[in-house]
């Protein structure tokens, strides 16, 4: 047998078929359909270098299966090629189902029902329509609760009525603050566990920036049934007026969709159009963001929510001007016009809508990052009116908090980001050599710190289903528990499956 194996090593090749990690499944909202029928979307993670066939099975009135092949798209197809560097990526598969499929259906990698796995899509949240919803980037190893509060309060002041926050791991104080906002109906916490390690690969290190794009797409389909405009942003990125000294409540709705008087003209009949009205064919708006000088709150004294305020914003005196070449971007979409969002641009548009770049001189995001002590090419700004507005809003909000408001919270710490910053910078430097050693994601960076921080993490287990020669993998037993060392989330194990081969 060993002799045959040694001979076989000269001509055998590895044949690995589709392995799909299911991230979510959703019913297609009828208002988004231009044809009659019943449709569902499967959101999954898979190797971007291969095709992923997927068949859908739904019971008809005659008790026979309607079998259709799903339309499968990589979430950033057409925006960048798949590569060996970040080789795994999110995909969406749209199933054309029988009109009587109301609760569940089956999927398979082959057209044989014997290979099919049962799927129950997530029920749409019962929410009234929201003019503007914010989908935050996922939280991992997150301890900066002061910037979290700043982000939530600022987006609320600017017109958002719901904020979705995916969480993988965070300090206990941060998570408890999120829970307070969730009780008030302001925030929705979405669990975002790590992915399982395959027999030969670790998807966590092969997906750009720890799955921010996959998280954004998942959030998009989650909010589609009840959101008009969706903003995709990091916690420290904000859309503000060009001159923040003129800030007023609800400004983002005015920038994006509500017509307002042209302040430079006393004739009130003249209006400056909002951006979506100015670009009627736009499915998404692509904004530049400008780095802002950032002086963090005074972190020397014990801090609680009750004595927290936004005075530190007055120390942000400069932002990068708009004369600099194109910077990183943030995305705002009309939820019904797009099906995927990438890290710094939109992916799949529907019905002929397009991505539209907004000139920096017209509107841009503000980036208040922990490391922005100074900014290049500065232009002066006055953030005091914003600080006044947020302080007033916060005084009303804090009254409704529970006893948490008087507890001494952990000092915000950003030192753990320094190793990640150095690692990301090193990977970025490699790009200029055209030879990159690893995918641009913090998972491939080593942090030397071993801090005993009180953190919680989302943990899960996985089950797998062998379908033909491929696999489906589903998270089960998702829970929030104490984190591992350095505020990390545990890697989920496989605990059940229907085959002797693991994925």
CSV table of C-alpha atoms in Angstrom, one decimal:
chain,number,residue,atom,x,y,z
A,1,UNK,CA,0.0,0.0,0.0
A,2,UNK,CA,2.8,2.4,0.9
A,3,UNK,CA,4.6,1.6,-2.4
A,4,UNK,CA,1.4,2.5,-4.3
A,5,UNK,CA,1.1,5.7,-2.3
A,6,UNK,CA,4.6,6.7,-3.1
A,7,UNK,CA,4.1,6.0,-6.8
A,8,UNK,CA,0.7,7.9,-6.7
A,9,UNK,CA,2.3,11.0,-5.2
A,10,UNK,CA,3.9,11.7,-8.6
A,11,UNK,CA,0.6,12.1,-10.4
A,12,UNK,CA,-2.2,12.5,-7.8
A,13,UNK,CA,-3.8,15.9,-7.5
A,14,UNK,CA,-6.0,17.4,-4.8
A,15,UNK,CA,-9.7,17.8,-5.8
A,16,UNK,CA,-11.5,20.0,-3.4
A,17,UNK,CA,-15.1,21.0,-4.3
A,18,UNK,CA,-17.2,23.8,-3.0
A,19,UNK,CA,-17.2,24.4,0.7
A,20,UNK,CA,-19.8,27.0,1.7
A,21,UNK,CA,-19.9,28.6,5.1
A,22,UNK,CA,-23.5,29.9,5.4
A,23,UNK,CA,-23.5,33.4,6.8
A,24,UNK,CA,-27.3,34.0,6.5
A,25,UNK,CA,-30.4,33.4,4.4
A,26,UNK,CA,-33.1,36.0,3.7
A,27,UNK,CA,-36.4,36.3,1.8
A,28,UNK,CA,-36.2,38.7,-1.1
A,29,UNK,CA,-38.5,41.7,-0.3
A,30,UNK,CA,-41.4,41.8,-2.8
A,31,UNK,CA,-40.9,45.5,-3.4
A,32,UNK,CA,-37.5,44.7,-4.9
A,33,UNK,CA,-38.8,42.2,-7.5
A,34,UNK,CA,-39.5,43.2,-11.1
A,35,UNK,CA,-41.0,39.7,-11.8
A,36,UNK,CA,-43.7,37.7,-10.0
A,37,UNK,CA,-42.6,34.8,-7.8
A,38,UNK,CA,-41.0,33.9,-4.5
A,39,UNK,CA,-37.2,34.4,-4.1
A,40,UNK,CA,-34.7,33.9,-1.3
A,41,UNK,CA,-31.0,34.8,-1.0
A,42,UNK,CA,-28.3,32.6,0.5
A,43,UNK,CA,-25.3,34.5,1.8
A,44,UNK,CA,-22.2,32.3,2.1
A,45,UNK,CA,-18.4,32.4,2.3
A,46,UNK,CA,-16.4,30.4,-0.2
A,47,UNK,CA,-13.2,30.1,-2.1
A,48,UNK,CA,-13.3,32.9,-4.7
A,49,UNK,CA,-11.1,31.0,-7.1
A,50,UNK,CA,-13.7,28.3,-7.9
A,51,UNK,CA,-17.3,28.2,-9.0
A,52,UNK,CA,-20.0,27.3,-6.4
A,53,UNK,CA,-23.0,25.5,-7.9
A,54,UNK,CA,-26.1,25.7,-5.8
A,55,UNK,CA,-29.6,24.2,-6.5
A,56,UNK,CA,-32.8,25.1,-4.7
A,57,UNK,CA,-35.7,22.7,-3.9
A,58,UNK,CA,-39.1,24.0,-2.9
A,59,UNK,CA,-42.4,22.0,-2.5
A,60,UNK,CA,-45.1,22.7,-5.1
A,61,UNK,CA,-48.9,22.4,-4.6
A,62,UNK,CA,-48.7,18.9,-6.2
A,63,UNK,CA,-46.2,17.9,-3.4
A,64,UNK,CA,-43.3,17.6,-5.9
A,65,UNK,CA,-40.1,19.6,-5.8
A,66,UNK,CA,-39.5,22.6,-8.0
A,67,UNK,CA,-35.8,22.4,-8.7
A,68,UNK,CA,-34.0,25.5,-9.9
A,69,UNK,CA,-30.3,26.5,-10.2
A,70,UNK,CA,-29.5,29.6,-8.1
A,71,UNK,CA,-27.8,32.6,-9.6
A,72,UNK,CA,-24.5,32.8,-7.7
A,73,UNK,CA,-22.4,36.0,-7.6
A,74,UNK,CA,-19.2,36.9,-5.8
A,75,UNK,CA,-20.0,40.0,-3.8
A,76,UNK,CA,-17.2,42.0,-5.5
A,77,UNK,CA,-17.2,40.4,-8.9
A,78,UNK,CA,-16.2,43.0,-11.5
A,79,UNK,CA,-14.6,45.2,-8.8
A,80,UNK,CA,-11.4,43.2,-8.3
A,81,UNK,CA,-10.2,39.8,-9.5
A,82,UNK,CA,-10.1,36.8,-7.1
A,83,UNK,CA,-6.6,36.0,-6.1
A,84,UNK,CA,-4.5,33.6,-4.1
A,85,UNK,CA,-3.8,36.4,-1.5
A,86,UNK,CA,-7.3,37.0,-0.2
A,87,UNK,CA,-8.7,33.8,-1.8
A,88,UNK,CA,-12.0,33.5,0.2
A,89,UNK,CA,-14.8,35.9,-0.2
A,90,UNK,CA,-18.5,36.3,0.3
A,91,UNK,CA,-21.1,35.2,-2.3
A,92,UNK,CA,-24.8,35.6,-2.7
A,93,UNK,CA,-27.0,32.9,-4.3
A,94,UNK,CA,-30.6,33.9,-5.3
A,95,UNK,CA,-33.1,31.0,-5.4
A,96,UNK,CA,-36.2,31.1,-7.5
A,97,UNK,CA,-38.7,29.2,-5.4
A,98,UNK,CA,-42.3,28.0,-5.7
A,99,UNK,CA,-44.8,30.7,-4.5
A,100,UNK,CA,-46.0,28.3,-1.7
A,101,UNK,CA,-42.5,28.3,-0.1
A,102,UNK,CA,-43.2,30.3,3.0
A,103,UNK,CA,-41.0,29.0,5.7
A,104,UNK,CA,-38.2,26.8,4.4
A,105,UNK,CA,-36.7,25.1,1.4
A,106,UNK,CA,-33.6,23.0,0.6
A,107,UNK,CA,-30.3,23.6,-1.1
A,108,UNK,CA,-27.8,21.3,-2.7
A,109,UNK,CA,-24.6,21.4,-4.7
A,110,UNK,CA,-26.2,18.9,-7.1
A,111,UNK,CA,-29.7,18.7,-8.7
A,112,UNK,CA,-30.4,15.6,-6.5
A,113,UNK,CA,-32.8,16.1,-3.6
A,114,UNK,CA,-30.9,13.3,-1.7
A,115,UNK,CA,-28.0,15.7,-1.4
A,116,UNK,CA,-30.1,18.7,-0.2
A,117,UNK,CA,-30.0,20.5,3.2
A,118,UNK,CA,-32.9,22.2,4.8
A,119,UNK,CA,-32.7,26.0,5.0
A,120,UNK,CA,-35.0,28.3,7.1
A,121,UNK,CA,-34.4,32.0,6.1
A,122,UNK,CA,-34.3,34.6,8.8
A,123,UNK,CA,-37.7,36.2,9.4
A,124,UNK,CA,-37.8,39.9,8.6
A,125,UNK,CA,-37.7,42.2,11.6
A,126,UNK,CA,-41.0,43.9,12.3
A,127,UNK,CA,-39.9,47.5,12.0
A,128,UNK,CA,-41.5,50.6,10.7
A,129,UNK,CA,-39.7,52.3,7.8
A,130,UNK,CA,-36.5,54.0,8.7
A,131,UNK,CA,-35.1,56.9,6.6
A,132,UNK,CA,-31.5,56.2,7.5
A,133,UNK,CA,-29.9,53.1,9.0
A,134,UNK,CA,-26.2,52.7,9.8
A,135,UNK,CA,-24.4,49.4,9.4
A,136,UNK,CA,-21.2,49.4,11.4
A,137,UNK,CA,-18.1,47.4,10.7
A,138,UNK,CA,-17.8,44.4,12.9
A,139,UNK,CA,-16.3,44.8,16.4
A,140,UNK,CA,-13.3,42.6,17.3
A,141,UNK,CA,-11.0,43.2,20.3
A,142,UNK,CA,-12.8,46.5,20.7
A,143,UNK,CA,-12.3,48.4,24.0
A,144,UNK,CA,-12.8,52.0,23.0
A,145,UNK,CA,-16.2,52.6,24.5
A,146,UNK,CA,-15.8,56.4,24.4
A,147,UNK,CA,-15.5,56.5,20.6
A,148,UNK,CA,-18.4,54.0,20.5
A,149,UNK,CA,-20.6,56.4,22.4
A,150,UNK,CA,-19.4,59.3,20.2
A,151,UNK,CA,-20.2,57.3,17.1
A,152,UNK,CA,-23.7,56.3,18.2
A,153,UNK,CA,-24.7,59.7,19.5
A,154,UNK,CA,-23.3,61.5,16.4
A,155,UNK,CA,-25.1,59.3,13.9
A,156,UNK,CA,-28.4,59.7,15.9
A,157,UNK,CA,-27.9,63.5,15.9
A,158,UNK,CA,-27.3,63.5,12.2
A,159,UNK,CA,-30.6,61.6,11.4
A,160,UNK,CA,-30.1,57.9,11.8
A,161,UNK,CA,-32.9,56.0,13.6
A,162,UNK,CA,-31.3,52.6,13.8
A,163,UNK,CA,-27.7,51.4,14.1
A,164,UNK,CA,-26.7,47.8,13.5
A,165,UNK,CA,-23.5,46.6,15.2
A,166,UNK,CA,-22.0,43.2,14.5
A,167,UNK,CA,-19.9,42.0,17.5
A,168,UNK,CA,-17.1,39.4,17.6
A,169,UNK,CA,-15.3,40.5,20.7
A,170,UNK,CA,-15.3,43.6,22.9
A,171,UNK,CA,-14.7,44.8,26.4
A,172,UNK,CA,-17.5,44.1,28.9
A,173,UNK,CA,-18.1,47.8,29.3
A,174,UNK,CA,-18.5,48.3,25.6
A,175,UNK,CA,-20.9,45.4,25.2
A,176,UNK,CA,-23.0,46.5,28.2
A,177,UNK,CA,-23.3,50.0,26.6
A,178,UNK,CA,-24.5,48.4,23.4
A,179,UNK,CA,-27.1,46.5,25.4
A,180,UNK,CA,-28.3,49.7,27.0
A,181,UNK,CA,-28.8,51.2,23.5
A,182,UNK,CA,-30.5,48.0,22.3
A,183,UNK,CA,-33.0,48.2,25.2
A,184,UNK,CA,-34.0,51.7,23.9
A,185,UNK,CA,-34.6,50.4,20.4
A,186,UNK,CA,-31.6,52.4,19.0
A,187,UNK,CA,-29.1,49.6,18.4
A,188,UNK,CA,-29.4,46.1,17.1
A,189,UNK,CA,-26.5,43.8,18.1
A,190,UNK,CA,-25.7,41.1,15.5
A,191,UNK,CA,-23.5,38.2,16.5
A,192,UNK,CA,-20.5,37.8,14.2
A,193,UNK,CA,-18.4,34.7,15.3
A,194,UNK,CA,-15.2,33.5,13.7
A,195,UNK,CA,-15.3,30.9,11.0
A,196,UNK,CA,-14.2,27.3,11.4
A,197,UNK,CA,-10.8,26.0,10.3
A,198,UNK,CA,-11.0,23.6,7.3
A,199,UNK,CA,-8.9,20.5,7.0
A,200,UNK,CA,-6.4,22.4,4.9
A,201,UNK,CA,-7.1,26.2,5.2
A,202,UNK,CA,-8.2,28.9,7.7
A,203,UNK,CA,-10.8,31.2,6.1
A,204,UNK,CA,-10.3,33.8,8.9
A,205,UNK,CA,-6.9,34.7,7.5
A,206,UNK,CA,-8.0,34.7,3.8
A,207,UNK,CA,-10.8,37.2,3.9
A,208,UNK,CA,-10.1,41.0,3.5
A,209,UNK,CA,-10.1,42.8,6.9
A,210,UNK,CA,-11.7,40.1,9.0
A,211,UNK,CA,-14.8,40.0,6.8
A,212,UNK,CA,-15.9,43.6,6.9
A,213,UNK,CA,-17.4,43.2,3.4
A,214,UNK,CA,-19.2,40.0,4.3
A,215,UNK,CA,-20.6,41.7,7.4
A,216,UNK,CA,-21.8,44.7,5.4
A,217,UNK,CA,-23.6,42.5,2.9
A,218,UNK,CA,-25.2,40.5,5.7
A,219,UNK,CA,-26.4,43.7,7.4
A,220,UNK,CA,-27.7,45.0,4.0
A,221,UNK,CA,-30.0,42.0,3.5
A,222,UNK,CA,-31.0,42.2,7.2
A,223,UNK,CA,-32.2,45.8,7.0
A,224,UNK,CA,-33.6,45.8,3.4
A,225,UNK,CA,-37.2,45.2,4.4
A,226,UNK,CA,-37.4,48.3,6.5
A,227,UNK,CA,-34.6,50.7,5.5
A,228,UNK,CA,-34.6,53.4,2.8
A,229,UNK,CA,-31.0,54.7,3.0
A,230,UNK,CA,-28.2,52.6,4.5
A,231,UNK,CA,-24.8,54.0,5.5
A,232,UNK,CA,-21.8,51.6,5.8
A,233,UNK,CA,-19.1,52.9,8.2
A,234,UNK,CA,-16.4,52.2,10.7
A,235,UNK,CA,-17.2,53.3,14.3
A,236,UNK,CA,-14.8,56.3,13.9
A,237,UNK,CA,-16.1,57.6,10.6
A,238,UNK,CA,-18.9,60.1,10.4
A,239,UNK,CA,-20.7,62.1,7.7
A,240,UNK,CA,-20.8,65.8,8.6
A,241,UNK,CA,-21.4,69.1,6.8
A,242,UNK,CA,-18.4,70.5,5.0
A,243,UNK,CA,-18.3,73.2,7.6
A,244,UNK,CA,-19.0,71.5,11.0
A,245,UNK,CA,-19.6,74.9,12.6
A,246,UNK,CA,-23.0,75.0,10.8
A,247,UNK,CA,-24.1,71.6,12.1
A,248,UNK,CA,-27.7,71.0,13.0
A,249,UNK,CA,-29.8,67.9,13.9
A,250,UNK,CA,-30.7,65.7,11.0
A,251,UNK,CA,-28.1,67.2,8.6
A,252,UNK,CA,-27.3,63.8,6.9
A,253,UNK,CA,-30.9,63.4,5.8
A,254,UNK,CA,-30.7,66.9,4.3
A,255,UNK,CA,-27.4,66.0,2.5
A,256,UNK,CA,-28.7,62.7,1.2
A,257,UNK,CA,-32.4,63.1,0.5
A,258,UNK,CA,-34.2,66.2,1.8
A,259,UNK,CA,-34.1,69.5,-0.3
A,260,UNK,CA,-33.0,72.5,1.7
A,261,UNK,CA,-32.8,76.2,0.9
A,262,UNK,CA,-29.7,77.5,-0.8
A,263,UNK,CA,-28.1,79.5,2.0
A,264,UNK,CA,-26.1,81.6,-0.5
A,265,UNK,CA,-29.2,83.0,-2.0
A,266,UNK,CA,-32.0,84.8,-0.2
A,267,UNK,CA,-34.6,83.6,-2.6
A,268,UNK,CA,-36.2,80.7,-0.8
A,269,UNK,CA,-37.6,79.3,-4.0
A,270,UNK,CA,-34.1,78.2,-5.0
A,271,UNK,CA,-33.2,74.8,-3.6
A,272,UNK,CA,-30.0,72.8,-3.5
A,273,UNK,CA,-30.9,69.3,-4.5
A,274,UNK,CA,-30.0,66.4,-2.2
A,275,UNK,CA,-27.5,63.9,-3.7
A,276,UNK,CA,-29.9,61.1,-4.6
A,277,UNK,CA,-32.2,63.6,-6.3
A,278,UNK,CA,-29.2,65.1,-8.1
A,279,UNK,CA,-28.2,61.6,-9.3
A,280,UNK,CA,-31.5,59.8,-10.0
A,281,UNK,CA,-29.6,56.8,-11.5
A,282,UNK,CA,-27.5,56.3,-8.4
A,283,UNK,CA,-27.9,53.1,-6.5
A,284,UNK,CA,-25.1,54.1,-4.2
A,285,UNK,CA,-23.0,57.2,-3.3
A,286,UNK,CA,-19.3,56.8,-2.9
A,287,UNK,CA,-17.8,59.4,-0.5
A,288,UNK,CA,-14.2,60.3,0.2
A,289,UNK,CA,-13.2,60.7,3.8
A,290,UNK,CA,-10.9,63.2,5.3
A,291,UNK,CA,-8.6,62.5,8.3
A,292,UNK,CA,-9.3,64.8,11.2
A,293,UNK,CA,-6.9,65.8,13.9
A,294,UNK,CA,-8.1,63.9,17.0
A,295,UNK,CA,-7.3,64.5,20.6
A,296,UNK,CA,-8.9,61.7,22.6
A,297,UNK,CA,-10.8,62.3,25.9
A,298,UNK,CA,-8.8,62.8,29.1
A,299,UNK,CA,-8.1,59.2,30.1
A,300,UNK,CA,-6.1,59.9,33.3
A,301,UNK,CA,-9.1,60.0,35.6
A,302,UNK,CA,-11.7,57.4,36.4
A,303,UNK,CA,-14.4,57.6,33.9
A,304,UNK,CA,-18.1,56.8,33.9
A,305,UNK,CA,-21.0,57.4,31.6
A,306,UNK,CA,-22.4,60.0,34.0
A,307,UNK,CA,-19.3,62.2,33.8
A,308,UNK,CA,-18.5,61.5,30.2
A,309,UNK,CA,-19.0,64.4,27.7
A,310,UNK,CA,-17.9,65.5,24.2
A,311,UNK,CA,-15.7,68.4,25.2
A,312,UNK,CA,-12.7,66.6,23.6
A,313,UNK,CA,-14.2,67.4,20.2
A,314,UNK,CA,-13.3,71.0,20.6
A,315,UNK,CA,-9.6,70.1,20.4
A,316,UNK,CA,-10.0,68.8,16.8
A,317,UNK,CA,-8.9,72.0,15.0
A,318,UNK,CA,-8.0,70.7,11.6
A,319,UNK,CA,-9.0,68.3,8.8
A,320,UNK,CA,-7.2,67.3,5.6
A,321,UNK,CA,-8.3,69.5,2.8
A,322,UNK,CA,-10.0,68.4,-0.4
A,323,UNK,CA,-7.1,69.2,-2.7
A,324,UNK,CA,-5.4,66.0,-1.9
A,325,UNK,CA,-5.7,63.0,-4.3
A,326,UNK,CA,-8.5,60.5,-3.8
A,327,UNK,CA,-8.6,59.0,-0.3
A,328,UNK,CA,-10.3,56.0,1.1
A,329,UNK,CA,-14.0,55.9,0.7
A,330,UNK,CA,-17.3,55.2,2.5
A,331,UNK,CA,-20.6,54.1,0.9
A,332,UNK,CA,-24.2,55.1,1.3
A,333,UNK,CA,-26.8,53.2,-0.6
A,334,UNK,CA,-30.5,53.1,-1.5
A,335,UNK,CA,-31.2,49.7,0.0
A,336,UNK,CA,-33.4,48.4,-2.7
A,337,UNK,CA,-31.0,49.3,-5.5
A,338,UNK,CA,-27.9,47.3,-4.5
A,339,UNK,CA,-27.2,43.7,-3.3
A,340,UNK,CA,-23.6,44.0,-2.1
A,341,UNK,CA,-21.2,46.5,-0.5
A,342,UNK,CA,-17.4,46.2,-0.5
A,343,UNK,CA,-14.9,47.7,1.9
A,344,UNK,CA,-14.6,51.1,0.1
A,345,UNK,CA,-17.1,50.8,-2.8
A,346,UNK,CA,-20.3,49.2,-3.8
A,347,UNK,CA,-20.5,45.8,-5.5
A,348,UNK,CA,-23.6,44.5,-7.2
A,349,UNK,CA,-26.2,47.0,-8.4
A,350,UNK,CA,-29.8,46.1,-9.4
A,351,UNK,CA,-32.0,47.3,-12.3
A,352,UNK,CA,-29.3,49.4,-14.0
A,353,UNK,CA,-28.5,51.6,-11.1
A,354,UNK,CA,-24.9,52.7,-10.7
A,355,UNK,CA,-22.3,53.8,-8.3
A,356,UNK,CA,-21.8,57.6,-8.2
A,357,UNK,CA,-18.7,59.3,-6.7
A,358,UNK,CA,-19.5,62.4,-4.7
A,359,UNK,CA,-16.8,65.1,-5.0
A,360,UNK,CA,-15.1,65.9,-1.8
A,361,UNK,CA,-16.0,69.6,-2.2
A,362,UNK,CA,-19.7,68.6,-2.1
A,363,UNK,CA,-19.7,66.2,0.9
A,364,UNK,CA,-17.3,63.8,2.7
A,365,UNK,CA,-16.8,61.7,5.7
A,366,UNK,CA,-14.7,62.7,8.7
A,367,UNK,CA,-12.2,60.1,10.1
A,368,UNK,CA,-11.5,60.6,13.8
A,369,UNK,CA,-8.9,57.8,14.3
A,370,UNK,CA,-6.9,57.2,17.5
A,371,UNK,CA,-3.6,57.9,15.7
A,372,UNK,CA,-4.5,61.2,14.0
A,373,UNK,CA,-2.6,63.6,16.2
A,374,UNK,CA,-1.8,65.7,13.2
A,375,UNK,CA,-3.1,65.6,9.6
A,376,UNK,CA,-1.3,66.5,6.4
A,377,UNK,CA,-2.5,69.4,4.2
A,378,UNK,CA,-4.7,70.8,7.1
A,379,UNK,CA,-7.6,73.1,6.8
A,380,UNK,CA,-9.1,74.7,10.0
A,381,UNK,CA,-12.5,73.5,11.4
A,382,UNK,CA,-14.6,74.4,14.4
A,383,UNK,CA,-16.1,71.4,16.1
A,384,UNK,CA,-17.5,73.4,19.1
A,385,UNK,CA,-21.1,73.6,17.8
A,386,UNK,CA,-21.0,69.8,17.3
A,387,UNK,CA,-19.7,69.3,20.9
A,388,UNK,CA,-22.5,71.6,22.2
A,389,UNK,CA,-25.2,69.7,20.3
A,390,UNK,CA,-23.9,66.3,21.5
A,391,UNK,CA,-23.5,67.4,25.1
A,392,UNK,CA,-27.1,68.5,25.2
A,393,UNK,CA,-28.4,65.3,23.6
A,394,UNK,CA,-26.2,63.2,25.9
A,395,UNK,CA,-27.6,64.8,29.1
A,396,UNK,CA,-31.1,63.7,28.0
A,397,UNK,CA,-30.0,60.2,27.0
A,398,UNK,CA,-28.0,59.4,30.1
A,399,UNK,CA,-31.0,59.9,32.4
A,400,UNK,CA,-32.6,56.9,30.9
A,401,UNK,CA,-29.6,54.6,31.4
A,402,UNK,CA,-29.6,52.1,34.3
A,403,UNK,CA,-27.2,51.9,37.1
A,404,UNK,CA,-24.4,51.3,34.5
A,405,UNK,CA,-24.2,55.1,34.1
A,406,UNK,CA,-22.5,55.5,37.5
A,407,UNK,CA,-20.1,52.6,37.3
A,408,UNK,CA,-16.4,53.2,36.8
A,409,UNK,CA,-15.6,51.8,33.3
A,410,UNK,CA,-12.4,50.4,32.0
A,411,UNK,CA,-9.9,53.0,30.7
A,412,UNK,CA,-10.1,53.1,27.0
A,413,UNK,CA,-6.9,51.5,25.6
A,414,UNK,CA,-5.6,51.8,22.0
A,415,UNK,CA,-2.1,50.4,22.6
A,416,UNK,CA,-3.3,47.0,21.3
A,417,UNK,CA,-3.8,48.6,17.9
A,418,UNK,CA,-0.2,49.6,17.6
A,419,UNK,CA,1.0,46.1,16.7
A,420,UNK,CA,-1.9,45.8,14.2
A,421,UNK,CA,-0.9,49.2,12.7
A,422,UNK,CA,2.7,48.1,12.2
A,423,UNK,CA,1.6,44.8,10.7
A,424,UNK,CA,-0.9,46.5,8.3
A,425,UNK,CA,1.7,49.0,7.3
A,426,UNK,CA,4.2,46.2,6.5
A,427,UNK,CA,1.6,44.4,4.4
A,428,UNK,CA,0.8,47.6,2.6
A,429,UNK,CA,4.5,48.2,1.9
A,430,UNK,CA,4.7,44.7,0.3
A,431,UNK,CA,2.1,45.8,-2.2
A,432,UNK,CA,4.7,48.0,-4.0
A,433,UNK,CA,6.8,44.9,-4.6
A,434,UNK,CA,3.9,43.1,-6.3
A,435,UNK,CA,4.6,40.1,-4.1
A,436,UNK,CA,2.4,39.9,-1.0
A,437,UNK,CA,3.0,37.4,1.7
A,438,UNK,CA,-0.5,37.5,3.3
A,439,UNK,CA,-4.0,38.8,3.0
A,440,UNK,CA,-4.7,42.3,4.4
A,441,UNK,CA,-6.5,41.2,7.6
A,442,UNK,CA,-5.6,41.7,11.3
A,443,UNK,CA,-6.0,37.9,11.8
A,444,UNK,CA,-2.6,37.3,10.2
A,445,UNK,CA,-0.9,39.8,12.5
A,446,UNK,CA,0.7,38.8,15.8
A,447,UNK,CA,0.0,40.9,18.8
A,448,UNK,CA,2.7,40.7,21.5
A,449,UNK,CA,0.4,42.0,24.2
A,450,UNK,CA,-1.1,39.6,26.7
A,451,UNK,CA,-3.4,41.8,28.6
A,452,UNK,CA,-5.9,40.5,31.2
A,453,UNK,CA,-8.8,42.6,29.9
A,454,UNK,CA,-12.4,41.9,31.0
A,455,UNK,CA,-13.9,41.1,27.6
A,456,UNK,CA,-16.8,39.1,26.1
A,457,UNK,CA,-16.7,37.3,22.8
A,458,UNK,CA,-19.2,35.6,20.5
A,459,UNK,CA,-18.5,31.9,20.4
A,460,UNK,CA,-20.2,29.2,18.3
A,461,UNK,CA,-19.9,25.7,17.0
A,462,UNK,CA,-20.4,24.4,13.5
A,463,UNK,CA,-22.2,21.6,11.9
A,464,UNK,CA,-21.4,20.4,8.4
A,465,UNK,CA,-23.5,18.8,5.7
A,466,UNK,CA,-22.0,16.8,2.9
A,467,UNK,CA,-23.8,17.6,-0.4
A,468,UNK,CA,-22.5,15.7,-3.4
A,469,UNK,CA,-18.8,16.2,-3.3
A,470,UNK,CA,-19.2,19.6,-1.6
A,471,UNK,CA,-20.1,20.9,1.9
A,472,UNK,CA,-22.4,23.4,3.6
A,473,UNK,CA,-21.4,24.6,7.1
A,474,UNK,CA,-23.8,26.2,9.6
A,475,UNK,CA,-23.0,28.0,12.9
A,476,UNK,CA,-24.9,26.5,15.8
A,477,UNK,CA,-25.1,27.2,19.6
A,478,UNK,CA,-24.1,30.9,19.1
A,479,UNK,CA,-23.5,32.5,22.4
A,480,UNK,CA,-21.8,35.4,24.2
A,481,UNK,CA,-19.2,34.3,26.7
A,482,UNK,CA,-15.9,35.4,28.4
A,483,UNK,CA,-13.3,36.0,25.7
A,484,UNK,CA,-9.9,34.3,25.3
A,485,UNK,CA,-6.6,36.0,26.0
A,486,UNK,CA,-6.2,39.5,24.5
A,487,UNK,CA,-10.0,39.9,24.1
A,488,UNK,CA,-10.0,37.4,21.2
A,489,UNK,CA,-13.0,35.3,20.1
A,490,UNK,CA,-12.5,31.5,20.1
A,491,UNK,CA,-12.2,29.6,16.8
A,492,UNK,CA,-15.3,27.4,16.5
A,493,UNK,CA,-15.0,23.6,16.3
A,494,UNK,CA,-17.0,21.2,14.2
A,495,UNK,CA,-19.3,19.3,16.6
A,496,UNK,CA,-21.6,17.5,14.2
A,497,UNK,CA,-21.7,16.4,10.6
A,498,UNK,CA,-23.2,13.8,8.2
A,499,UNK,CA,-20.0,12.3,6.7
A,500,UNK,CA,-16.7,10.7,7.7
A,501,UNK,CA,-14.7,13.4,5.8
A,502,UNK,CA,-14.5,16.8,7.5
A,503,UNK,CA,-14.8,19.8,5.2
